[in-house]
XYZ file of C-alpha atoms in Angstrom:
69
model
C 37.799 48.349 29.281
C 39.608 46.558 32.043
C 38.424 49.136 34.579
C 34.755 48.527 33.761
C 35.228 44.764 33.909
C 37.044 45.039 37.261
C 34.326 47.249 38.747
C 31.697 44.696 37.739
C 33.735 41.753 39.034
C 34.666 43.225 42.404
C 31.438 45.079 43.214
C 28.822 42.820 41.602
C 27.222 45.830 39.919
C 25.764 45.861 36.403
C 27.240 47.472 33.274
C 25.274 50.724 33.608
C 26.387 51.152 37.217
C 30.022 50.399 36.326
C 30.027 52.960 33.509
C 28.522 55.553 35.864
C 31.227 54.777 38.433
C 33.966 55.141 35.809
C 32.675 58.305 34.152
C 30.082 60.437 35.940
C 31.332 59.969 39.502
C 34.957 60.972 38.798
C 33.794 63.994 36.773
C 31.519 65.043 39.641
C 34.309 64.668 42.210
C 36.696 66.680 40.028
C 34.110 69.422 39.568
C 33.994 69.030 35.773
C 30.664 67.261 35.384
C 29.245 70.305 33.587
C 31.464 69.395 30.579
C 32.502 65.737 31.076
C 31.223 62.461 32.517
C 28.044 61.839 30.529
C 26.645 62.088 27.022
C 24.533 65.220 26.911
C 23.987 68.251 24.691
C 26.755 70.871 25.037
C 29.148 68.472 26.817
C 32.548 67.519 25.418
C 32.168 64.306 23.435
C 34.867 61.996 24.806
C 33.520 58.485 24.345
C 35.029 55.007 24.391
C 33.191 52.176 22.625
C 33.737 48.669 24.014
C 32.661 45.271 22.726
C 30.974 42.431 24.630
C 34.389 41.363 25.982
C 34.991 44.887 27.361
C 37.760 45.547 24.825
C 38.110 49.056 23.420
C 37.063 49.160 19.764
C 36.879 52.932 19.231
C 37.605 56.182 21.024
C 36.297 59.657 20.280
C 37.945 62.762 21.743
C 36.037 66.022 21.431
C 33.763 64.276 18.944
C 36.581 63.142 16.648
C 37.478 59.502 16.072
C 41.043 59.058 17.371
C 41.251 55.263 17.679
C 39.553 52.361 15.971
C 40.500 48.720 15.580
């Protein structure tokens, strides 16, 4: 996504770090990391799949495919 690409461009971090900054950190700050922010057993499965150009190709909300190109 554009946010991930911007994080990498402006902070010089790698893809894993950018994804952490866009998912786990906000969930931790909002106090919802027990259910959101990472892919783990018993967490809510909200996942966005991006391609090599950081474009969204699929989105899952609560484990259900809701968007796909």
